[in-house]
mmCIF file of C-alpha atoms in Angstrom:
data_model
loop_
_atom_site.group_PDB
_atom_site.id
_atom_site.type_symbol
_atom_site.label_atom_id
_atom_site.label_comp_id
_atom_site.label_asym_id
_atom_site.label_seq_id
_atom_site.Cartn_x
_atom_site.Cartn_y
_atom_site.Cartn_z
ATOM 1 C CA MET A 1 47.977 70.226 -30.240
ATOM 2 C CA ALA A 2 44.946 67.967 -29.893
ATOM 3 C CA THR A 3 42.362 67.460 -32.613
ATOM 4 C CA PHE A 4 38.874 66.082 -32.333
ATOM 5 C CA ASP A 5 36.940 64.191 -34.966
ATOM 6 C CA LEU A 6 33.238 64.630 -34.269
ATOM 7 C CA SER A 7 32.015 63.424 -37.646
ATOM 8 C CA ARG A 8 30.085 60.217 -37.812
ATOM 9 C CA PRO A 9 28.056 58.544 -40.543
ATOM 10 C CA VAL A 10 24.310 59.095 -40.517
ATOM 11 C CA GLN A 11 22.395 55.875 -40.945
ATOM 12 C CA PRO A 12 18.929 56.041 -42.559
ATOM 13 C CA VAL A 13 16.482 55.101 -39.817
ATOM 14 C CA PHE A 14 12.966 56.193 -40.817
ATOM 15 C CA GLY A 15 13.475 56.955 -44.464
ATOM 16 C CA SER A 16 15.485 59.432 -46.420
ATOM 17 C CA SER A 17 13.577 62.599 -45.422
ATOM 18 C CA PHE A 18 14.132 61.980 -41.697
ATOM 19 C CA SER A 19 17.731 61.025 -42.398
ATOM 20 C CA ASN A 20 18.262 64.198 -44.451
ATOM 21 C CA LEU A 21 16.778 66.355 -41.705
ATOM 22 C CA PHE A 22 18.818 64.633 -39.020
ATOM 23 C CA GLY A 23 21.966 64.939 -41.141
ATOM 24 C CA SER A 24 21.357 68.659 -41.671
ATOM 25 C CA VAL A 25 20.826 69.288 -37.966
ATOM 26 C CA LEU A 26 23.919 67.250 -37.119
ATOM 27 C CA ALA A 27 26.015 69.169 -39.685
ATOM 28 C CA TRP A 28 24.789 72.495 -38.270
ATOM 29 C CA TYR A 29 25.606 71.394 -34.716
ATOM 30 C CA GLU A 30 29.101 70.238 -35.686
ATOM 31 C CA HIS A 31 29.686 73.494 -37.587
ATOM 32 C CA ARG A 32 28.730 75.564 -34.522
ATOM 33 C CA ALA A 33 30.907 73.376 -32.262
ATOM 34 C CA THR A 34 33.876 73.898 -34.579
ATOM 35 C CA VAL A 35 33.395 77.679 -34.636
ATOM 36 C CA ARG A 36 33.075 77.735 -30.832
ATOM 37 C CA SER A 37 36.268 75.699 -30.440
ATOM 38 C CA LEU A 38 38.187 77.957 -32.803
ATOM 39 C CA GLN A 39 36.969 81.080 -31.000
ATOM 40 C CA GLN A 40 38.439 79.752 -27.758
ATOM 41 C CA LEU A 41 41.970 79.510 -29.199
ATOM 42 C CA SER A 42 44.488 82.258 -28.500
ATOM 43 C CA ASP A 43 45.728 84.506 -31.304
ATOM 44 C CA ARG A 44 49.064 82.688 -31.207
ATOM 45 C CA GLU A 45 47.405 79.282 -31.559
ATOM 46 C CA LEU A 46 45.319 80.564 -34.455
ATOM 47 C CA ASP A 47 48.455 81.909 -36.128
ATOM 48 C CA ASP A 48 50.069 78.477 -35.745
ATOM 49 C CA VAL A 49 47.302 76.895 -37.820
ATOM 50 C CA GLY A 50 47.111 79.779 -40.288
ATOM 51 C CA LEU A 51 43.804 81.292 -39.196
ATOM 52 C CA THR A 52 42.715 84.721 -38.024
ATOM 53 C CA ARG A 53 39.739 85.890 -35.997
ATOM 54 C CA GLU A 54 38.323 87.425 -39.193
ATOM 55 C CA THR A 55 38.481 84.056 -40.940
ATOM 56 C CA ILE A 56 36.607 82.446 -38.066
ATOM 57 C CA ALA A 57 33.979 85.201 -38.194
ATOM 58 C CA GLN A 58 33.492 84.592 -41.925
ATOM 59 C CA PHE A 59 33.325 80.836 -41.383
ATOM 60 C CA GLY A 60 30.814 81.341 -38.576
ATOM 61 C CA ASP A 61 28.530 83.334 -40.877
ATOM 62 C CA ILE A 62 28.097 80.424 -43.292
ATOM 63 C CA ARG A 63 24.458 79.327 -43.317
ATOM 64 C CA ARG A 64 23.815 75.634 -43.874
#
């Protein structure tokens, strides 16, 4: 099974407030991408990693 590491450090560019905003948007985007990727897995693949569709739904409802 393939894994993807989409995390990357956020470098302060225009000060901490811009960096914080950019970091928050980036975290939200990565969260949504992870949920989307998990939703595309089959039930068998989810079972292999110990997840269920209900777990993904709960994880997808997390507000950042």
